[in-house]
Short mmCIF file of C-alpha atoms in Angstrom, two decimals:
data_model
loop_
_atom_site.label_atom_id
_atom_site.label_comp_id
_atom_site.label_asym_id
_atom_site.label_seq_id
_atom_site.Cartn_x
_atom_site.Cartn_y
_atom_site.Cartn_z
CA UNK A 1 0.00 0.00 0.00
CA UNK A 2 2.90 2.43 0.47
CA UNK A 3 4.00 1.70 -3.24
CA UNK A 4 0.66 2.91 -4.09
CA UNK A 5 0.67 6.23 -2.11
CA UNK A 6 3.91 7.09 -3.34
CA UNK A 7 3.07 6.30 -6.62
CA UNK A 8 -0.37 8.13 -6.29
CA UNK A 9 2.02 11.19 -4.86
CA UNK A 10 4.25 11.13 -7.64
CA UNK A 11 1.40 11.29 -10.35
CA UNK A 12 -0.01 13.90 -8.29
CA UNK A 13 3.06 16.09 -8.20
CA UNK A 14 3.83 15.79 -12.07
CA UNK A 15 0.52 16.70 -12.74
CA UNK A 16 0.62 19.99 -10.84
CA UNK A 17 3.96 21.16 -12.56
CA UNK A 18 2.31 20.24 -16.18
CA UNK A 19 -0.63 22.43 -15.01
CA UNK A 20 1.63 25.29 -13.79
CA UNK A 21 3.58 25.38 -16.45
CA UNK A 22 0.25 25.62 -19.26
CA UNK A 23 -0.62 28.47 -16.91
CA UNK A 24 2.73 30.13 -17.39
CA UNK A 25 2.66 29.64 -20.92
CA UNK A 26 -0.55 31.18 -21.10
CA UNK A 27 0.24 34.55 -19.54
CA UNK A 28 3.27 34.60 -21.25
CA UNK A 29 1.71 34.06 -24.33
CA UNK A 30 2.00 37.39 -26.81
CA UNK A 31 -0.87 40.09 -26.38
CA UNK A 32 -3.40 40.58 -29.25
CA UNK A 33 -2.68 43.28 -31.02
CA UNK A 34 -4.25 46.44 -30.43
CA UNK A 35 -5.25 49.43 -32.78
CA UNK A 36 -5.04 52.83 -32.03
CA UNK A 37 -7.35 54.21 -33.90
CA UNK A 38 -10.38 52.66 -36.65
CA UNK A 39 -8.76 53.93 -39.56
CA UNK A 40 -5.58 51.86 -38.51
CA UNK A 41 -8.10 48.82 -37.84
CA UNK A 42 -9.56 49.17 -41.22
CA UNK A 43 -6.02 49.03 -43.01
CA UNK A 44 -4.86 45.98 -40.96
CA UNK A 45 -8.00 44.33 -41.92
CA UNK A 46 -7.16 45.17 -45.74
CA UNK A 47 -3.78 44.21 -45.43
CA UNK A 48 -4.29 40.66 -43.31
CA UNK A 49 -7.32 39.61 -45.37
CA UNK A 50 -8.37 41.01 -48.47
CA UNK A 51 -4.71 41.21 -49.69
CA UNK A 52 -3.79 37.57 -48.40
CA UNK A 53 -7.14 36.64 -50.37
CA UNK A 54 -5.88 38.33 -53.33
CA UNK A 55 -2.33 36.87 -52.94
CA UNK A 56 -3.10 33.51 -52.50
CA UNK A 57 -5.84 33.58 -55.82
CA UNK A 58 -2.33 35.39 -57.96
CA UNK A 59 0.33 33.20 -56.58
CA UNK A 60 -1.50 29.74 -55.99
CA UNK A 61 -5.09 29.13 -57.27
CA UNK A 62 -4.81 30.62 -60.97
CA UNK A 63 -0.93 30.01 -61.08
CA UNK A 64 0.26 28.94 -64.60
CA UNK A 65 1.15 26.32 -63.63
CA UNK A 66 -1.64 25.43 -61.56
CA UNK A 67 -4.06 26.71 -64.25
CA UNK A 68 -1.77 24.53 -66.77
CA UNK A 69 -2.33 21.15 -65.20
CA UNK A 70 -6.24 22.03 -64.39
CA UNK A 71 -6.50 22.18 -68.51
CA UNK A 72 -4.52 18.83 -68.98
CA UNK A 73 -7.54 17.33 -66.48
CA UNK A 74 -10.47 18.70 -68.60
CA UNK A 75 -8.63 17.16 -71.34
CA UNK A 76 -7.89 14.01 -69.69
CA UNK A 77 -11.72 13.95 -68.82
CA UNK A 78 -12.99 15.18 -72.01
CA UNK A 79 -11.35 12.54 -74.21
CA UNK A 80 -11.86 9.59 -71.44
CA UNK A 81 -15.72 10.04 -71.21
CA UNK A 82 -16.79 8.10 -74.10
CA UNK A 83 -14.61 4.80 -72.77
CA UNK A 84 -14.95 5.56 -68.88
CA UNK A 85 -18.16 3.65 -67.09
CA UNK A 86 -19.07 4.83 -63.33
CA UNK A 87 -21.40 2.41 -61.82
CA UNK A 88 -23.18 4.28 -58.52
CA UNK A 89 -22.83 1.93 -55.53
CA UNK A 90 -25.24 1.43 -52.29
CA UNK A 91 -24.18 1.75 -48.24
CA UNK A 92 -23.09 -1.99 -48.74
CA UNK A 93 -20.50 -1.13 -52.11
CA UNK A 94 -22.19 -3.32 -54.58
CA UNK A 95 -23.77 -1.37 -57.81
CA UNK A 96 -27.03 -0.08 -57.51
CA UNK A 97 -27.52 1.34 -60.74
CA UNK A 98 -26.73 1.24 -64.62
CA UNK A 99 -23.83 2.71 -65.82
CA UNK A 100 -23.44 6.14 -65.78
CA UNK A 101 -20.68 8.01 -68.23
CA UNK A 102 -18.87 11.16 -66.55
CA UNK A 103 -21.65 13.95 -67.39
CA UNK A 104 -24.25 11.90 -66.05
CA UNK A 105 -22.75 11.78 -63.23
CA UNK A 106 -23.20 15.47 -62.30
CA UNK A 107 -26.72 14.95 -62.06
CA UNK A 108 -26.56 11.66 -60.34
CA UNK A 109 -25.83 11.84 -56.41
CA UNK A 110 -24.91 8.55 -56.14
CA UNK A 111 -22.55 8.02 -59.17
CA UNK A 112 -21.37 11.74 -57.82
CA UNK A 113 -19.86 10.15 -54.88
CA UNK A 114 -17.63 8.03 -57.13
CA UNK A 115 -15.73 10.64 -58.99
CA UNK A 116 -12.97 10.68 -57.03
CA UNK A 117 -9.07 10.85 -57.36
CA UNK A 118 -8.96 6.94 -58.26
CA UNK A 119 -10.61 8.15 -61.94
CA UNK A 120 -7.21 8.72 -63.01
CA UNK A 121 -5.97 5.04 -62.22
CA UNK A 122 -8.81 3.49 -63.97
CA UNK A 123 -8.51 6.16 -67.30
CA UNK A 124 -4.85 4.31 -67.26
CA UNK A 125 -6.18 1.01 -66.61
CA UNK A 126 -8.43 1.31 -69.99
CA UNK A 127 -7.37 -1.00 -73.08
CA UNK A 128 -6.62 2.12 -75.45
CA UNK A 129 -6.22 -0.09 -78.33
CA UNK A 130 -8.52 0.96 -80.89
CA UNK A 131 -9.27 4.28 -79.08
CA UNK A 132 -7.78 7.41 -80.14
CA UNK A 133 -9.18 9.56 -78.08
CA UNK A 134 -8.68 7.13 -75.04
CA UNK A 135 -5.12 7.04 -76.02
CA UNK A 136 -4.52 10.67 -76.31
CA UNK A 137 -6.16 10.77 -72.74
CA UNK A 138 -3.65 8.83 -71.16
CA UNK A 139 -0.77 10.09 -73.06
CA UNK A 140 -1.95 13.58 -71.65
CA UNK A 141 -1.77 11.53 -68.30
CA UNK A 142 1.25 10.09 -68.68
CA UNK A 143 2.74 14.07 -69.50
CA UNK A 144 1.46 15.27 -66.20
CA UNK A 145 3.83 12.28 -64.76
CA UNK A 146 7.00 13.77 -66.85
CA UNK A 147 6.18 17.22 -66.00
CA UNK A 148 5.62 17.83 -69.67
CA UNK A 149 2.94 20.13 -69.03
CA UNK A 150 1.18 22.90 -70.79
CA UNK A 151 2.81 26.17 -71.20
CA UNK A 152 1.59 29.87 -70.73
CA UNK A 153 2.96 31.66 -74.10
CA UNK A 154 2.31 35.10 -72.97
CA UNK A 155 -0.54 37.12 -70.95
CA UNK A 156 -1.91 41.12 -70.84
CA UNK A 157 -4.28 42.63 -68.54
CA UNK A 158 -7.66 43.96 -69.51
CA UNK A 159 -8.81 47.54 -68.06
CA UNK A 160 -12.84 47.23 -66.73
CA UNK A 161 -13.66 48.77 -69.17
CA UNK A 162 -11.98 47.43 -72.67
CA UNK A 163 -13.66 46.55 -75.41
CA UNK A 164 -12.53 43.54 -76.14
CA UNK A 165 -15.07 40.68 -76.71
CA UNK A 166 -14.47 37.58 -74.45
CA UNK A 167 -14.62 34.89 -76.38
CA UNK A 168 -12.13 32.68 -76.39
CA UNK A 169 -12.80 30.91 -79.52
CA UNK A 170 -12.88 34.27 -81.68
CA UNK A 171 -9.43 35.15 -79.89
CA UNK A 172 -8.31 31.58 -80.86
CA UNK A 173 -8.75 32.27 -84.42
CA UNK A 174 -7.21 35.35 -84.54
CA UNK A 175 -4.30 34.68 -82.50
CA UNK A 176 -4.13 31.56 -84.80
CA UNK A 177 -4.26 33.98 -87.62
CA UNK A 178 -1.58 35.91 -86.39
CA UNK A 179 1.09 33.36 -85.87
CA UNK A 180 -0.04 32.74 -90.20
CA UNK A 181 0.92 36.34 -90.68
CA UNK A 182 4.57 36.12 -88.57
CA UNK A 183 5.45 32.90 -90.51
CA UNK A 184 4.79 34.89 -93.84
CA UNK A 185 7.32 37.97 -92.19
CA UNK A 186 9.48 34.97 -91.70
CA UNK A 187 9.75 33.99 -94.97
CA UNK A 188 10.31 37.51 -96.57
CA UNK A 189 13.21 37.99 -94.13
CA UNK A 190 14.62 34.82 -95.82
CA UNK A 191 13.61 35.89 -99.09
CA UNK A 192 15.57 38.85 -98.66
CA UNK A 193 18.58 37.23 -96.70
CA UNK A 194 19.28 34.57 -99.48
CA UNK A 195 18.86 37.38 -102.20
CA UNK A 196 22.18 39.27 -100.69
CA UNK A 197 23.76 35.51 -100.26
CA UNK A 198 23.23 34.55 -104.02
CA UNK A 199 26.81 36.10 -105.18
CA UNK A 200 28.85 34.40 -102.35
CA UNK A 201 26.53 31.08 -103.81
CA UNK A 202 28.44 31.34 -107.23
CA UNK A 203 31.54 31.61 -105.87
CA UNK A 204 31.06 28.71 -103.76
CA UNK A 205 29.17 26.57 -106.77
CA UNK A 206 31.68 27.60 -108.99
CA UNK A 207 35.10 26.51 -106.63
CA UNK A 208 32.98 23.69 -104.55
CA UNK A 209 30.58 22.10 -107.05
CA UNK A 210 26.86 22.81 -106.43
CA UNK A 211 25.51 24.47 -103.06
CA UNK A 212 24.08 22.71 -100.20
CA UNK A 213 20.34 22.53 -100.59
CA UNK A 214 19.19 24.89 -97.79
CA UNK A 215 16.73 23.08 -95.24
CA UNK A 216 13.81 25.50 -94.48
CA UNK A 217 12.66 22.90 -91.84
CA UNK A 218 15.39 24.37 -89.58
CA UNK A 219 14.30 27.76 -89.91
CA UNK A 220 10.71 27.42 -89.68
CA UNK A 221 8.54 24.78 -87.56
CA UNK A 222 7.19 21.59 -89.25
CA UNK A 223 4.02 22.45 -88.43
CA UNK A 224 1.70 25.66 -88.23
CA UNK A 225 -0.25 26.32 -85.34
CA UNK A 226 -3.82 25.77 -84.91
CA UNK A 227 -6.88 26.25 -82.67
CA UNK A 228 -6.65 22.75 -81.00
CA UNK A 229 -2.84 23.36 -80.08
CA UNK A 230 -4.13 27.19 -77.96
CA UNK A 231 -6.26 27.61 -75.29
CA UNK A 232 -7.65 31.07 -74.00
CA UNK A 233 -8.13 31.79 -70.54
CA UNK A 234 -9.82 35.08 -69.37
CA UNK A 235 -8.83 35.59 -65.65
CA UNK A 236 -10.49 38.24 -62.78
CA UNK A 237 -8.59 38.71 -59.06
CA UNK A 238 -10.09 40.88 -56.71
CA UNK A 239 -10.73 41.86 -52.85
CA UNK A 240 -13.93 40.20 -52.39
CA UNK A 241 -16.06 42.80 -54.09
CA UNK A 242 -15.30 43.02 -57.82
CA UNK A 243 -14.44 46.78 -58.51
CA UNK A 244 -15.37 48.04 -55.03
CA UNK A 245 -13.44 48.65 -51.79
CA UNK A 246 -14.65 45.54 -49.66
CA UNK A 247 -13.43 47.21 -46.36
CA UNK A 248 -16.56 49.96 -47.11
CA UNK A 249 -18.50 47.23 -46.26
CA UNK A 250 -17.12 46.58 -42.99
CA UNK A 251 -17.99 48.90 -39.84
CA UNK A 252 -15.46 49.34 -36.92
CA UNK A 253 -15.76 50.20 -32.95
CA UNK A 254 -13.68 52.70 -31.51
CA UNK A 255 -11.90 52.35 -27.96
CA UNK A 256 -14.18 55.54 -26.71
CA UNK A 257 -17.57 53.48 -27.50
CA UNK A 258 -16.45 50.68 -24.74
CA UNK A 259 -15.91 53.22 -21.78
CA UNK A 260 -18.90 54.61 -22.89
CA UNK A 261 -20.72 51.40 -23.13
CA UNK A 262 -21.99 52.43 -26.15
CA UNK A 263 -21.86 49.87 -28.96
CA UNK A 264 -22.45 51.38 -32.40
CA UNK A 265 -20.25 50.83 -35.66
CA UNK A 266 -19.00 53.31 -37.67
CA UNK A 267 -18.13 53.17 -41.64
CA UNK A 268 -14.14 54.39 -41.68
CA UNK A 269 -13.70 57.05 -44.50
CA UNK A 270 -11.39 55.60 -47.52
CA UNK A 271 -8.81 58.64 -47.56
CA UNK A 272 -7.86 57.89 -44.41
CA UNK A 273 -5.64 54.81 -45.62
CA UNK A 274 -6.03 55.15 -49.30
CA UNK A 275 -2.21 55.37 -49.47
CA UNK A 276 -2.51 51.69 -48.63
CA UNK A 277 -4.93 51.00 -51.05
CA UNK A 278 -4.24 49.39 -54.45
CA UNK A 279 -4.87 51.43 -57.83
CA UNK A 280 -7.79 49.25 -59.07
CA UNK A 281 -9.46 46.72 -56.88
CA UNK A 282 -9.84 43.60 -59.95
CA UNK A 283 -7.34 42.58 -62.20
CA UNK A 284 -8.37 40.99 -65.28
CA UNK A 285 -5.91 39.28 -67.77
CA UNK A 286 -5.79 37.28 -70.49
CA UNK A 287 -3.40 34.46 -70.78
CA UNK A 288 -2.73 31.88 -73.82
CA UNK A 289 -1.65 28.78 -72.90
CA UNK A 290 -0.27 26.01 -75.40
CA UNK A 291 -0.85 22.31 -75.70
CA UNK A 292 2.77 21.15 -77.34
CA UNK A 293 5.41 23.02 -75.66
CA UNK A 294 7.70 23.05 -78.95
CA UNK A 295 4.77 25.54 -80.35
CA UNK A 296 5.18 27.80 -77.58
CA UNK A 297 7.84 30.02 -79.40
CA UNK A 298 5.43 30.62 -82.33
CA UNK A 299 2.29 30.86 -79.77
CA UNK A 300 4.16 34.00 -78.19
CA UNK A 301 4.98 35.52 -81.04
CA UNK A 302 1.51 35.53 -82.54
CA UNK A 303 0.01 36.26 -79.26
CA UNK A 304 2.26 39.34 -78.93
CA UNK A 305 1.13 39.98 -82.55
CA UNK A 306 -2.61 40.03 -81.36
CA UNK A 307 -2.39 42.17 -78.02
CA UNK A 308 -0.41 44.87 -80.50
CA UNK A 309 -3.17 44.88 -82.83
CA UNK A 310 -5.50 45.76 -79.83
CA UNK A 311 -3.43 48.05 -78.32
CA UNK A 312 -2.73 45.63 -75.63
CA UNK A 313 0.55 45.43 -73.85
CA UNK A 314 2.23 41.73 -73.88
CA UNK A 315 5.10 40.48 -72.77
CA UNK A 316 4.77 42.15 -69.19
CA UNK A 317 6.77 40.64 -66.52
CA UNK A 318 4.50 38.25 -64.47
CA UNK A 319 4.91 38.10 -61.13
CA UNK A 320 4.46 34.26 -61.03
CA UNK A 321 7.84 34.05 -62.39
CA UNK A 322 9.14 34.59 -58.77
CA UNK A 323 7.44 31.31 -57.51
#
C-alpha cells in the first residue's frame, strides 16, 4: 500500500507542474494586437485579409502552372468520357444502378460520390487499343507524370472597361491567324537574306561544285499552329467585391464606445488609408496557354502579334515568375 501512495504522490506532483507550467505559458503568451485608432483597424484588416485573399488567388489558385495542369484534367476527362463507365454503388459497395458516363454523373448523387481521385488510375487502366481519343487521354496523363505540361505563351491585362469581346474561340482564331501572318514575315526575311547571299553562292558553286540545298525545316517549324494546339483563358482577381473597396463594407468600434458602453459601428472614410490602397481593386488578364510546348515560341509571337493589334501590352513581366 505504500507503493501505491507514493506512486499516487508522484502522479499527483507531475501533474501539478504540467498544469503550472500551461498556466505560465498562457500569460506569457503574446498580447493581441491592439489598434489605435479605426482607420488603422480598417487598413490591418485590408492588409491581413483582403490582400492575403488576393495573394493567394495570384500566386496559388490561378498560377500557370496550376491553371496549366487544371486544362490537362479537362482534357484528360474530355477525351476519357466516351470509354470511362461509373457504376453508382449502395451503403453496402455493390452497384445499384446502370452505368453512368462522366456527365451523367453530375446529375446523379450517387454516381457523384464516385468521382474521385482513383478516376485517373482506372482512365490508365483502360485497353486504349482501338481508341484514339482514349489514347490521347492517357498520353496527356502520362505528361502530367513527366512534368511535360502545358505552357503559358504570354498574358496582358484587360482595363474594366476594354472593349474587347471575351470569347475565347474568336481570340483563338485570330491569335491563330496571327502566328499565319509572322510565318509569312518569316519567310520575306529569308527571301531577302538569301537574295544578298546569291553572289557568295556562285563563288562557292563555282570553286565547290553545287551548293548545299538549304533546309527550311530548320528555320521554320514543321508544323503551323492551330486552334486545337491554344487555349484562352480570361482571368479576374479581386478583394472580395469586384471593382469596389470591400473594407466599405465593414464597420469598426472605436476604444471611446467601450468606456462609454456604447456599442455602435462606424463606416471608416477611404482617404484615411487610401495610401494603402491598391490602384484598381480587380485585375483581369488574359493568358494563352499552349498544348505542345515546342509551339510555344510561335504561340508568343503571334500572341504578342494580337495584343499589339489591340493596343494591348504583352510580354509584361508576371509576377508568377518569382514562384
Amino acid at each position: 500500500s505504500l507503493h501505491y501512495y507514493l506512486y499516487f504522490l508522484y502522479v499527483l506532483y507531475s501533474s501539478s507542474i504540467i498544469t503550472c507550467l500551461f498556466f505560465f505559458f498562457l500569460m506569457i503568451r503574446r498580447p493581441p494586437r491592439s489598434t489605435l485608432s479605426s482607420s488603422s483597424a480598417a487598413s490591418d484588416v485590408y492588409k491581413r485579409q483582403f490582400r492575403h485573399r488576393f495573394d493567394m488567388h495570384e500566386r496559388v489558385y490561378t498560377h500557370k502552372v496550376t491553371k496549366g495542369i487544371e486544362f490537362m484534367l479537362v482534357d484528360i476527362l474530355k477525351y476519357a468520357e466516351p470509354h470511362l463507365s461509373i457504376y453508382p454503388l449502395d451503403h453496402h459497395g455493390a452497384r445499384s444502378g446502370q452505368a453512368l458516363s462522366i456527365t451523367e454523373c453530375a446529375s446523379d448523387p450517387a454516381g457523384f460520390t464516385q468521382l474521385d481521385d482513383n478516376i485517373l488510375d482506372q482512365i490508365k487502366r483502360l485497353d486504349p487499343l482501338g481508341n484514339p481519343s482514349l489514347q490521347r487521354a492517357q498520353k496527356i496523363a502520362a505528361q502530367i507524370e513527366s512534368r511535360q505540361l502545358y505552357s503559358c505563351a504570354g498574358s496582358c491585362s484587360l482595363g474594366a472597361d476594354h472593349p474587347l469581346a471575351r470569347d475565347a474561340l474568336e481570340i483563338t482564331a485570330q491569335v491563330v491567324e496571327c502566328s499565319h501572318k509572322a510565318e509569312g514575315r518569316h519567310e520575306q526575311e529569308d527571301e531577302h537574306k538569301h537574295e544578298d547571299e546569291d553572289e557568295d553562292d556562285m563563288i562557292c558553286c563555282s570553286q565547290q561544285g553545287p551548293p548545299a540545298l538549304r533546309n527550311n525545316a530548320t528555320n521554320h517549324p514543321s508544323s503551323s499552329l492551330c486552334a486545337d494546339d491554344l487555349i484562352i483563358e480570361f482571368g479576374k482577381i479581386h478583394y472580395g467585391q469586384k471593382t469596389k473597396n470591400p473594407v466599405n463594407q465593414m464597420r469598426f468600434y472605436s476604444k471611446q464606445n467601450q468606456l462609454d458602453r456604447r456599442w455602435q459601428g462606424h463606416k471608416v472614410d477611404q482617404s484615411r488609408y487610401e495610401h494603402k490602397l491598391p490602384r484598381t481593386f480587380m485585375h483581369q488578364t488574359v493568358r494563352l496557354f499552349v498544348r505542345n510546348p515546342t509551339k510555344k515560341q510561335q504561340a508568343s509571337e503571334a500572341f504578342g502579334i494580337w495584343c499589339a493589334e489591340h493596343g494591348l501590352a504583352a510580354g509584361q513581366r508576371d509576377k508568377q515568375d518569382e514562384y
